[in-house]
Amino acid sequence: MFTLAEVASLNDIQPTYRILKPWWDVFMDYLAVVMLMVAIFAGTMQLTKDQVVCLPVLPSSVNSKAHLASGSADVTTDVPKFEVTTDQGQGRWMTKGASFDEASTLTPGLPLSRASSPPTDSPVPNQEMRKEIKDPTGRKTNLDFQQYVFINQMCYHLALPWYSKYFPYLALIHTIILMVSSNFWFKYPKTCSKVEHFVSILGKCFESPWTTKALSETACEDSEENKQRITGAQSLPKHVSTSSDEGSPSASTPMINKTGFKFSAEKPVIEVPSMTILDKKDGEQAKALFEKVRKFRAHVEDSDLIYKLYVVQTVIKTAKFIFILCYTANFVNAISFEHTCKPKVEHLTGYEEFECTHNMAYMLKKLLISYISIICVYGFICLYTLFWLFRIPLKEYSFEKVREESSFSDIPDVKNDFAFLLHMVDQYDQLYSKRFGVFLSEVSENKLREISLNHEWTFEKLRQHVSRNAQDKQELHLFMLSGVPDAVFDLTDLDVLKLELIPEAKIPAKISQMTNLQELHLCHCPAKVEQTAFSFLRDHLRCLHVKFTDVAEIPAWVYLLKNLRELYLVGNLNSENNKMIGLESLRELRHLKILHVKSNLTKVPSNITDVAPHLTKLVIHNDGTKLVVLNSLKKMMNVAELELQNCELERIPHAIFSLSNLQELDLKSNNIRTIEEIISFQHLKRLTCLKLWHNKIVNIPPSITHVKNLESLYFSNNKLESLPAAVFSLQKLRCLDVSYNNISVIPLEIGSLQNLQHLHLTGNKVDLLPKQLFKCVKLRTLSLGQNCITSIPEKIGQLSQLTQLELKGNCLDRLPAQLGQCRLLKKSGLVVEDHLFDTLPTEVKEALNQDTNAPFANGI
């Protein structure tokens, strides 16, 4: 047997789940407990006290009743004769209206006290005996005790209605089913995890200090906004209309639009009271909550299983109520105290019919009526629940009221199970949903990040991260922060600002304090700017680097920086189907001089021609994608420097020959094998630098002699086996780089390059240095490493301006002492093995070691 507590545990849920129990579920739970108590009480009474008592219906009972009704007044006459029963050891007396004479039958062998007669061995007057047996003692039935027990049990099962016997058990089973149905959605594995997670997050959101601070701060903002909205309602439209002036962003430009207060040059800045700084622990917990809410929403919003399960269990409870009510109401009148039983056991008892009484009939009837009443109330509540479920769309939840009260206008509406859970919470307390909505708002999350960020990155900490770059400029690099700290804009002497992987970067009006800022880097950082900040950047910014994954990440205001001089774009500009993703118009960049595009282009963007009149340097650095269409290059008439790197070019593009002002051409890392078109460069009178390094060029055509203005020639990392004499006819040549080829002989004509200052022959197969090489007395850099040279001529001492000499990786056994005559050569500029350096005379080594750390007199 089980206890009430054990059965009631079926209806028990975790205390934290009570916020998901509306009043009707709570009320039905209490009703279920009451029904459970009724069922257990009825079952207990039935097990302990329920019984049926039966007596046989005698055939003469009717005649006796008729005789009594006929008016026989003298009960002392016509006494029936005594009957002696011998077939049974003991007779029985009927107690149903028998007269004195009828009740005077004695049973042989029975003690006189049990026969209600005086002892036979003691003489008693006749009058006393008649007085003593005058009390009626019933009618004789000739049945013994075992027969009565048998008849009682037989008639309990035959005469009683089945509902009288099984009502407590049915009530218990129905109640248990209703209890299980009420809380099944809390127990079902696929829903209980979501419910548990939701309740956990909801409780933390409700108790989080950030919720209170965010709501209180928005209330402060609302009051400030209302004041400004009243005082500046007329001046605001006039101010906004000025944003359409030349060089200002259009309505589609992603600027920061603030409701209530704006930064502008014409209006003073209205400062909202700063938020209270959260403890670091509270701030971290709030950040974790935002992430949990985001993941939970994505997990729950895609299904409506919880909603469907709740509807199904409510329908089941309603159907159960109708079923119980229909069949139970028919059995109320079937429960009675008296029953007639015909068990067909006449051959065992001698009687065909019995009259029986059920001692629990009245109690069971009252309990049944109580049970039906409770079921009716339970059912009406189920019907109300169904009405609530289908009256409004519970798979949609709007935070409209919360948005109006909290000013977090970006709180999104939710759907499916997420919406249903919030509807259930509203039945408990709507304050939960309001506080939960704070963690659905991106504005709220950004404010939290801003507070934590400013608390962590103070002015002193930022100052420690400022460094000087290669151009000797003060530079600050911020990496993977939640935003841009406010203290950054107090570094007024900063020259370069790098923002990397800061998705929520916002540039406020305070940037106008950074008067030295001229270079800005945005690496995967689609920064938004306020109006005043944009005006400052438009007028002062000179160099901008933008690194992106998708072209949409490029902020629209970038295309409006009219005073920008240099623009570096690094990212994907080609779609999967090889269609060009166009940049926006560049015509507003009226002073742009340098455009650097590192991407995967298949053609030169046509809108680059927007900046053609003033563009002087164009760099296209592909990732190995073949650049096919270059017709747009013909319009770049003023370009002085052109770099087409890693573009899978196989020949020199003919469009380049139209660039009359071209001074430097770099075709590094392509697949160029032949350069017969190089004769066309003779029309480019200003071309001074030609870089064809990292290609597959086998030979240099003699026609290169027609490009007489060349000063720098780079053929490193190709497949050259020799140098033609035509190369040494370029009298203006100052730099020749043919390192990492297969050259084995240095032509004697090299002596004619009197202006040569830098010669790079590293990584070839040279074994002999001609004496004519040392006639190039202006040589400052001579790289001869990784060759097969066995000796260095003594004439090397004639290179008085030599500052860099690389000899490492050759077959040398000593160094000439004439190196000491190279007055500008120091040990730091001499790249050679240590044991070769030790072969030099002591005075030469001392001369080379002097002023090792000092800069070279003439530079490199």
PDB file of N, CA, C and O in Angstrom, residues 677-736:
ATOM      1  N   GLU A 677      57.375  41.782 -75.673  1.00  0.00           N
ATOM      2  CA  GLU A 677      56.665  43.059 -75.789  1.00  0.00           C
ATOM      3  C   GLU A 677      57.417  44.200 -75.128  1.00  0.00           C
ATOM      4  O   GLU A 677      56.982  45.353 -75.167  1.00  0.00           O
ATOM      5  N   ILE A 678      58.558  43.894 -74.528  1.00  0.00           N
ATOM      6  CA  ILE A 678      59.270  44.926 -73.774  1.00  0.00           C
ATOM      7  C   ILE A 678      59.718  46.075 -74.675  1.00  0.00           C
ATOM      8  O   ILE A 678      59.961  47.194 -74.190  1.00  0.00           O
ATOM      9  N   ILE A 679      59.784  45.856 -75.978  1.00  0.00           N
ATOM     10  CA  ILE A 679      60.179  46.917 -76.900  1.00  0.00           C
ATOM     11  C   ILE A 679      59.165  48.055 -76.908  1.00  0.00           C
ATOM     12  O   ILE A 679      59.489  49.204 -77.202  1.00  0.00           O
ATOM     13  N   SER A 680      57.909  47.689 -76.530  1.00  0.00           N
ATOM     14  CA  SER A 680      56.864  48.723 -76.502  1.00  0.00           C
ATOM     15  C   SER A 680      57.064  49.696 -75.359  1.00  0.00           C
ATOM     16  O   SER A 680      56.454  50.768 -75.344  1.00  0.00           O
ATOM     17  N   PHE A 681      57.908  49.367 -74.417  1.00  0.00           N
ATOM     18  CA  PHE A 681      58.152  50.280 -73.308  1.00  0.00           C
ATOM     19  C   PHE A 681      58.941  51.512 -73.743  1.00  0.00           C
ATOM     20  O   PHE A 681      59.090  52.455 -72.964  1.00  0.00           O
ATOM     21  N   GLN A 682      59.462  51.481 -74.968  1.00  0.00           N
ATOM     22  CA  GLN A 682      60.217  52.649 -75.420  1.00  0.00           C
ATOM     23  C   GLN A 682      59.340  53.875 -75.563  1.00  0.00           C
ATOM     24  O   GLN A 682      59.844  54.992 -75.571  1.00  0.00           O
ATOM     25  N   HIS A 683      58.001  53.635 -75.651  1.00  0.00           N
ATOM     26  CA  HIS A 683      57.081  54.764 -75.720  1.00  0.00           C
ATOM     27  C   HIS A 683      56.797  55.357 -74.334  1.00  0.00           C
ATOM     28  O   HIS A 683      56.253  56.453 -74.241  1.00  0.00           O
ATOM     29  N   LEU A 684      57.157  54.623 -73.323  1.00  0.00           N
ATOM     30  CA  LEU A 684      56.958  55.120 -71.952  1.00  0.00           C
ATOM     31  C   LEU A 684      58.247  55.829 -71.534  1.00  0.00           C
ATOM     32  O   LEU A 684      59.137  55.232 -70.923  1.00  0.00           O
ATOM     33  N   LYS A 685      58.336  57.089 -71.900  1.00  0.00           N
ATOM     34  CA  LYS A 685      59.566  57.841 -71.706  1.00  0.00           C
ATOM     35  C   LYS A 685      59.933  58.024 -70.249  1.00  0.00           C
ATOM     36  O   LYS A 685      61.103  58.238 -69.921  1.00  0.00           O
ATOM     37  N   ARG A 686      58.924  57.919 -69.361  1.00  0.00           N
ATOM     38  CA  ARG A 686      59.189  58.166 -67.948  1.00  0.00           C
ATOM     39  C   ARG A 686      59.428  56.884 -67.151  1.00  0.00           C
ATOM     40  O   ARG A 686      59.648  56.950 -65.945  1.00  0.00           O
ATOM     41  N   LEU A 687      59.361  55.767 -67.793  1.00  0.00           N
ATOM     42  CA  LEU A 687      59.533  54.514 -67.074  1.00  0.00           C
ATOM     43  C   LEU A 687      60.980  54.372 -66.610  1.00  0.00           C
ATOM     44  O   LEU A 687      61.910  54.340 -67.417  1.00  0.00           O
ATOM     45  N   THR A 688      61.167  54.270 -65.323  1.00  0.00           N
ATOM     46  CA  THR A 688      62.514  54.171 -64.742  1.00  0.00           C
ATOM     47  C   THR A 688      62.730  52.880 -63.958  1.00  0.00           C
ATOM     48  O   THR A 688      63.876  52.501 -63.713  1.00  0.00           O
ATOM     49  N   CYS A 689      61.630  52.238 -63.561  1.00  0.00           N
ATOM     50  CA  CYS A 689      61.758  51.035 -62.727  1.00  0.00           C
ATOM     51  C   CYS A 689      60.879  49.933 -63.315  1.00  0.00           C
ATOM     52  O   CYS A 689      59.672  50.125 -63.481  1.00  0.00           O
ATOM     53  N   LEU A 690      61.499  48.793 -63.608  1.00  0.00           N
ATOM     54  CA  LEU A 690      60.776  47.645 -64.146  1.00  0.00           C
ATOM     55  C   LEU A 690      61.070  46.434 -63.258  1.00  0.00           C
ATOM     56  O   LEU A 690      62.210  45.997 -63.132  1.00  0.00           O
ATOM     57  N   LYS A 691      59.980  45.897 -62.676  1.00  0.00           N
ATOM     58  CA  LYS A 691      60.114  44.752 -61.774  1.00  0.00           C
ATOM     59  C   LYS A 691      59.360  43.564 -62.364  1.00  0.00           C
ATOM     60  O   LYS A 691      58.133  43.549 -62.406  1.00  0.00           O
ATOM     61  N   LEU A 692      60.125  42.604 -62.832  1.00  0.00           N
ATOM     62  CA  LEU A 692      59.556  41.384 -63.396  1.00  0.00           C
ATOM     63  C   LEU A 692      60.018  40.167 -62.597  1.00  0.00           C
ATOM     64  O   LEU A 692      60.174  39.072 -63.136  1.00  0.00           O
ATOM     65  N   TRP A 693      60.200  40.346 -61.312  1.00  0.00           N
ATOM     66  CA  TRP A 693      60.717  39.290 -60.459  1.00  0.00           C
ATOM     67  C   TRP A 693      59.644  38.257 -60.132  1.00  0.00           C
ATOM     68  O   TRP A 693      58.451  38.482 -60.283  1.00  0.00           O
ATOM     69  N   HIS A 694      60.100  37.075 -59.708  1.00  0.00           N
ATOM     70  CA  HIS A 694      59.216  35.969 -59.320  1.00  0.00           C
ATOM     71  C   HIS A 694      58.293  35.573 -60.468  1.00  0.00           C
ATOM     72  O   HIS A 694      57.070  35.453 -60.296  1.00  0.00           O
ATOM     73  N   ASN A 695      58.880  35.371 -61.655  1.00  0.00           N
ATOM     74  CA  ASN A 695      58.134  34.885 -62.804  1.00  0.00           C
ATOM     75  C   ASN A 695      58.866  33.663 -63.364  1.00  0.00           C
ATOM     76  O   ASN A 695      59.615  32.992 -62.622  1.00  0.00           O
ATOM     77  N   LYS A 696      58.680  33.397 -64.641  1.00  0.00           N
ATOM     78  CA  LYS A 696      59.308  32.228 -65.269  1.00  0.00           C
ATOM     79  C   LYS A 696      60.047  32.634 -66.551  1.00  0.00           C
ATOM     80  O   LYS A 696      60.062  31.903 -67.539  1.00  0.00           O
ATOM     81  N   ILE A 697      60.658  33.794 -66.502  1.00  0.00           N
ATOM     82  CA  ILE A 697      61.337  34.344 -67.668  1.00  0.00           C
ATOM     83  C   ILE A 697      62.653  33.588 -67.898  1.00  0.00           C
ATOM     84  O   ILE A 697      63.462  33.423 -66.975  1.00  0.00           O
ATOM     85  N   VAL A 698      62.870  33.174 -69.140  1.00  0.00           N
ATOM     86  CA  VAL A 698      64.064  32.394 -69.482  1.00  0.00           C
ATOM     87  C   VAL A 698      65.182  33.290 -69.992  1.00  0.00           C
ATOM     88  O   VAL A 698      66.363  33.062 -69.680  1.00  0.00           O
ATOM     89  N   ASN A 699      64.837  34.316 -70.764  1.00  0.00           N
ATOM     90  CA  ASN A 699      65.882  35.219 -71.280  1.00  0.00           C
ATOM     91  C   ASN A 699      65.329  36.638 -71.397  1.00  0.00           C
ATOM     92  O   ASN A 699      64.114  36.852 -71.437  1.00  0.00           O
ATOM     93  N   ILE A 700      66.267  37.559 -71.450  1.00  0.00           N
ATOM     94  CA  ILE A 700      65.946  38.978 -71.597  1.00  0.00           C
ATOM     95  C   ILE A 700      66.218  39.359 -73.046  1.00  0.00           C
ATOM     96  O   ILE A 700      67.343  39.195 -73.533  1.00  0.00           O
ATOM     97  N   PRO A 701      65.203  39.847 -73.772  1.00  0.00           N
ATOM     98  CA  PRO A 701      65.403  40.172 -75.193  1.00  0.00           C
ATOM     99  C   PRO A 701      66.339  41.361 -75.365  1.00  0.00           C
ATOM    100  O   PRO A 701      66.383  42.267 -74.514  1.00  0.00           O
ATOM    101  N   PRO A 702      67.098  41.415 -76.479  1.00  0.00           N
ATOM    102  CA  PRO A 702      68.006  42.551 -76.732  1.00  0.00           C
ATOM    103  C   PRO A 702      67.273  43.880 -76.879  1.00  0.00           C
ATOM    104  O   PRO A 702      67.873  44.940 -76.690  1.00  0.00           O
ATOM    105  N   SER A 703      65.977  43.817 -77.163  1.00  0.00           N
ATOM    106  CA  SER A 703      65.211  45.049 -77.353  1.00  0.00           C
ATOM    107  C   SER A 703      65.085  45.869 -76.086  1.00  0.00           C
ATOM    108  O   SER A 703      64.613  47.012 -76.130  1.00  0.00           O
ATOM    109  N   ILE A 704      65.550  45.331 -74.983  1.00  0.00           N
ATOM    110  CA  ILE A 704      65.476  46.089 -73.739  1.00  0.00           C
ATOM    111  C   ILE A 704      66.358  47.331 -73.807  1.00  0.00           C
ATOM    112  O   ILE A 704      66.179  48.278 -73.040  1.00  0.00           O
ATOM    113  N   THR A 705      67.278  47.346 -74.740  1.00  0.00           N
ATOM    114  CA  THR A 705      68.172  48.500 -74.863  1.00  0.00           C
ATOM    115  C   THR A 705      67.436  49.759 -75.279  1.00  0.00           C
ATOM    116  O   THR A 705      67.944  50.869 -75.079  1.00  0.00           O
ATOM    117  N   HIS A 706      66.193  49.582 -75.827  1.00  0.00           N
ATOM    118  CA  HIS A 706      65.420  50.744 -76.245  1.00  0.00           C
ATOM    119  C   HIS A 706      64.753  51.452 -75.062  1.00  0.00           C
ATOM    120  O   HIS A 706      64.298  52.589 -75.200  1.00  0.00           O
ATOM    121  N   VAL A 707      64.683  50.807 -73.933  1.00  0.00           N
ATOM    122  CA  VAL A 707      64.098  51.440 -72.739  1.00  0.00           C
ATOM    123  C   VAL A 707      65.249  52.115 -72.010  1.00  0.00           C
ATOM    124  O   VAL A 707      65.754  51.638 -70.984  1.00  0.00           O
ATOM    125  N   LYS A 708      65.651  53.229 -72.565  1.00  0.00           N
ATOM    126  CA  LYS A 708      66.913  53.840 -72.144  1.00  0.00           C
ATOM    127  C   LYS A 708      66.857  54.538 -70.798  1.00  0.00           C
ATOM    128  O   LYS A 708      67.901  54.812 -70.204  1.00  0.00           O
ATOM    129  N   ASN A 709      65.654  54.817 -70.308  1.00  0.00           N
ATOM    130  CA  ASN A 709      65.550  55.569 -69.050  1.00  0.00           C
ATOM    131  C   ASN A 709      65.470  54.668 -67.818  1.00  0.00           C
ATOM    132  O   ASN A 709      65.272  55.160 -66.703  1.00  0.00           O
ATOM    133  N   LEU A 710      65.623  53.384 -68.016  1.00  0.00           N
ATOM    134  CA  LEU A 710      65.527  52.477 -66.874  1.00  0.00           C
ATOM    135  C   LEU A 710      66.661  52.723 -65.883  1.00  0.00           C
ATOM    136  O   LEU A 710      67.829  52.805 -66.259  1.00  0.00           O
ATOM    137  N   GLU A 711      66.291  52.814 -64.625  1.00  0.00           N
ATOM    138  CA  GLU A 711      67.263  52.999 -63.548  1.00  0.00           C
ATOM    139  C   GLU A 711      67.304  51.787 -62.623  1.00  0.00           C
ATOM    140  O   GLU A 711      68.312  51.554 -61.945  1.00  0.00           O
ATOM    141  N   SER A 712      66.154  51.060 -62.559  1.00  0.00           N
ATOM    142  CA  SER A 712      66.088  49.871 -61.690  1.00  0.00           C
ATOM    143  C   SER A 712      65.496  48.728 -62.495  1.00  0.00           C
ATOM    144  O   SER A 712      64.447  48.882 -63.140  1.00  0.00           O
ATOM    145  N   LEU A 713      66.176  47.580 -62.433  1.00  0.00           N
ATOM    146  CA  LEU A 713      65.724  46.414 -63.179  1.00  0.00           C
ATOM    147  C   LEU A 713      65.792  45.196 -62.244  1.00  0.00           C
ATOM    148  O   LEU A 713      66.845  44.847 -61.724  1.00  0.00           O
ATOM    149  N   TYR A 714      64.615  44.585 -62.074  1.00  0.00           N
ATOM    150  CA  TYR A 714      64.514  43.451 -61.144  1.00  0.00           C
ATOM    151  C   TYR A 714      64.089  42.206 -61.923  1.00  0.00           C
ATOM    152  O   TYR A 714      62.982  42.129 -62.449  1.00  0.00           O
ATOM    153  N   PHE A 715      64.984  41.213 -61.981  1.00  0.00           N
ATOM    154  CA  PHE A 715      64.693  39.944 -62.629  1.00  0.00           C
ATOM    155  C   PHE A 715      64.978  38.771 -61.678  1.00  0.00           C
ATOM    156  O   PHE A 715      65.221  37.653 -62.129  1.00  0.00           O
ATOM    157  N   SER A 716      64.914  38.991 -60.407  1.00  0.00           N
ATOM    158  CA  SER A 716      65.225  37.919 -59.461  1.00  0.00           C
ATOM    159  C   SER A 716      64.141  36.847 -59.488  1.00  0.00           C
ATOM    160  O   SER A 716      62.991  37.083 -59.890  1.00  0.00           O
ATOM    161  N   ASN A 717      64.533  35.622 -59.077  1.00  0.00           N
ATOM    162  CA  ASN A 717      63.626  34.477 -58.991  1.00  0.00           C
ATOM    163  C   ASN A 717      62.948  34.181 -60.325  1.00  0.00           C
ATOM    164  O   ASN A 717      61.722  34.016 -60.405  1.00  0.00           O
ATOM    165  N   ASN A 718      63.758  34.139 -61.359  1.00  0.00           N
ATOM    166  CA  ASN A 718      63.297  33.702 -62.675  1.00  0.00           C
ATOM    167  C   ASN A 718      64.136  32.490 -63.101  1.00  0.00           C
ATOM    168  O   ASN A 718      64.705  31.790 -62.241  1.00  0.00           O
ATOM    169  N   LYS A 719      64.245  32.275 -64.405  1.00  0.00           N
ATOM    170  CA  LYS A 719      64.995  31.134 -64.902  1.00  0.00           C
ATOM    171  C   LYS A 719      66.058  31.584 -65.911  1.00  0.00           C
ATOM    172  O   LYS A 719      66.330  30.909 -66.909  1.00  0.00           O
ATOM    173  N   LEU A 720      66.656  32.733 -65.631  1.00  0.00           N
ATOM    174  CA  LEU A 720      67.687  33.268 -66.528  1.00  0.00           C
ATOM    175  C   LEU A 720      68.957  32.438 -66.422  1.00  0.00           C
ATOM    176  O   LEU A 720      69.381  32.066 -65.324  1.00  0.00           O
ATOM    177  N   GLU A 721      69.598  32.212 -67.560  1.00  0.00           N
ATOM    178  CA  GLU A 721      70.879  31.503 -67.590  1.00  0.00           C
ATOM    179  C   GLU A 721      72.031  32.407 -67.992  1.00  0.00           C
ATOM    180  O   GLU A 721      73.193  32.040 -67.809  1.00  0.00           O
ATOM    181  N   SER A 722      71.675  33.574 -68.540  1.00  0.00           N
ATOM    182  CA  SER A 722      72.724  34.522 -68.946  1.00  0.00           C
ATOM    183  C   SER A 722      72.143  35.923 -68.995  1.00  0.00           C
ATOM    184  O   SER A 722      70.913  36.107 -69.039  1.00  0.00           O
ATOM    185  N   LEU A 723      73.039  36.889 -69.002  1.00  0.00           N
ATOM    186  CA  LEU A 723      72.651  38.287 -69.116  1.00  0.00           C
ATOM    187  C   LEU A 723      73.102  38.809 -70.459  1.00  0.00           C
ATOM    188  O   LEU A 723      74.303  38.740 -70.797  1.00  0.00           O
ATOM    189  N   PRO A 724      72.169  39.327 -71.290  1.00  0.00           N
ATOM    190  CA  PRO A 724      72.578  39.840 -72.615  1.00  0.00           C
ATOM    191  C   PRO A 724      73.340  41.154 -72.476  1.00  0.00           C
ATOM    192  O   PRO A 724      73.192  41.893 -71.498  1.00  0.00           O
ATOM    193  N   ALA A 725      74.171  41.431 -73.470  1.00  0.00           N
ATOM    194  CA  ALA A 725      74.973  42.662 -73.453  1.00  0.00           C
ATOM    195  C   ALA A 725      74.094  43.890 -73.502  1.00  0.00           C
ATOM    196  O   ALA A 725      74.499  44.980 -73.059  1.00  0.00           O
ATOM    197  N   ALA A 726      72.842  43.721 -74.010  1.00  0.00           N
ATOM    198  CA  ALA A 726      71.942  44.872 -74.113  1.00  0.00           C
ATOM    199  C   ALA A 726      71.612  45.466 -72.747  1.00  0.00           C
ATOM    200  O   ALA A 726      71.346  46.664 -72.620  1.00  0.00           O
ATOM    201  N   VAL A 727      71.627  44.631 -71.731  1.00  0.00           N
ATOM    202  CA  VAL A 727      71.316  45.136 -70.393  1.00  0.00           C
ATOM    203  C   VAL A 727      72.345  46.170 -69.964  1.00  0.00           C
ATOM    204  O   VAL A 727      72.021  47.174 -69.314  1.00  0.00           O
ATOM    205  N   PHE A 728      73.610  45.958 -70.375  1.00  0.00           N
ATOM    206  CA  PHE A 728      74.686  46.831 -69.902  1.00  0.00           C
ATOM    207  C   PHE A 728      74.823  48.084 -70.745  1.00  0.00           C
ATOM    208  O   PHE A 728      75.739  48.880 -70.529  1.00  0.00           O
ATOM    209  N   SER A 729      73.883  48.230 -71.708  1.00  0.00           N
ATOM    210  CA  SER A 729      73.848  49.482 -72.473  1.00  0.00           C
ATOM    211  C   SER A 729      72.946  50.517 -71.822  1.00  0.00           C
ATOM    212  O   SER A 729      72.846  51.647 -72.302  1.00  0.00           O
ATOM    213  N   LEU A 730      72.265  50.104 -70.730  1.00  0.00           N
ATOM    214  CA  LEU A 730      71.384  51.032 -70.005  1.00  0.00           C
ATOM    215  C   LEU A 730      72.241  51.855 -69.061  1.00  0.00           C
ATOM    216  O   LEU A 730      72.475  51.472 -67.908  1.00  0.00           O
ATOM    217  N   GLN A 731      72.706  52.949 -69.578  1.00  0.00           N
ATOM    218  CA  GLN A 731      73.691  53.736 -68.836  1.00  0.00           C
ATOM    219  C   GLN A 731      73.131  54.358 -67.562  1.00  0.00           C
ATOM    220  O   GLN A 731      73.875  54.675 -66.636  1.00  0.00           O
ATOM    221  N   LYS A 732      71.814  54.493 -67.478  1.00  0.00           N
ATOM    222  CA  LYS A 732      71.221  55.102 -66.288  1.00  0.00           C
ATOM    223  C   LYS A 732      70.931  54.078 -65.187  1.00  0.00           C
ATOM    224  O   LYS A 732      70.424  54.445 -64.126  1.00  0.00           O
ATOM    225  N   LEU A 733      71.235  52.846 -65.469  1.00  0.00           N
ATOM    226  CA  LEU A 733      70.889  51.786 -64.522  1.00  0.00           C
ATOM    227  C   LEU A 733      71.663  51.946 -63.219  1.00  0.00           C
ATOM    228  O   LEU A 733      72.898  52.036 -63.225  1.00  0.00           O
ATOM    229  N   ARG A 734      70.935  51.978 -62.126  1.00  0.00           N
ATOM    230  CA  ARG A 734      71.560  52.111 -60.810  1.00  0.00           C
ATOM    231  C   ARG A 734      71.370  50.871 -59.948  1.00  0.00           C
ATOM    232  O   ARG A 734      72.121  50.662 -58.995  1.00  0.00           O
ATOM    233  N   CYS A 735      70.325  50.092 -60.282  1.00  0.00           N
ATOM    234  CA  CYS A 735      70.051  48.888 -59.488  1.00  0.00           C
ATOM    235  C   CYS A 735      69.743  47.737 -60.431  1.00  0.00           C
ATOM    236  O   CYS A 735      68.852  47.837 -61.290  1.00  0.00           O
ATOM    237  N   LEU A 736      70.470  46.646 -60.281  1.00  0.00           N
ATOM    238  CA  LEU A 736      70.248  45.447 -61.084  1.00  0.00           C
ATOM    239  C   LEU A 736      70.162  44.248 -60.130  1.00  0.00           C
ATOM    240  O   LEU A 736      71.103  43.951 -59.391  1.00  0.00           O
TER     241      LEU A 736
END
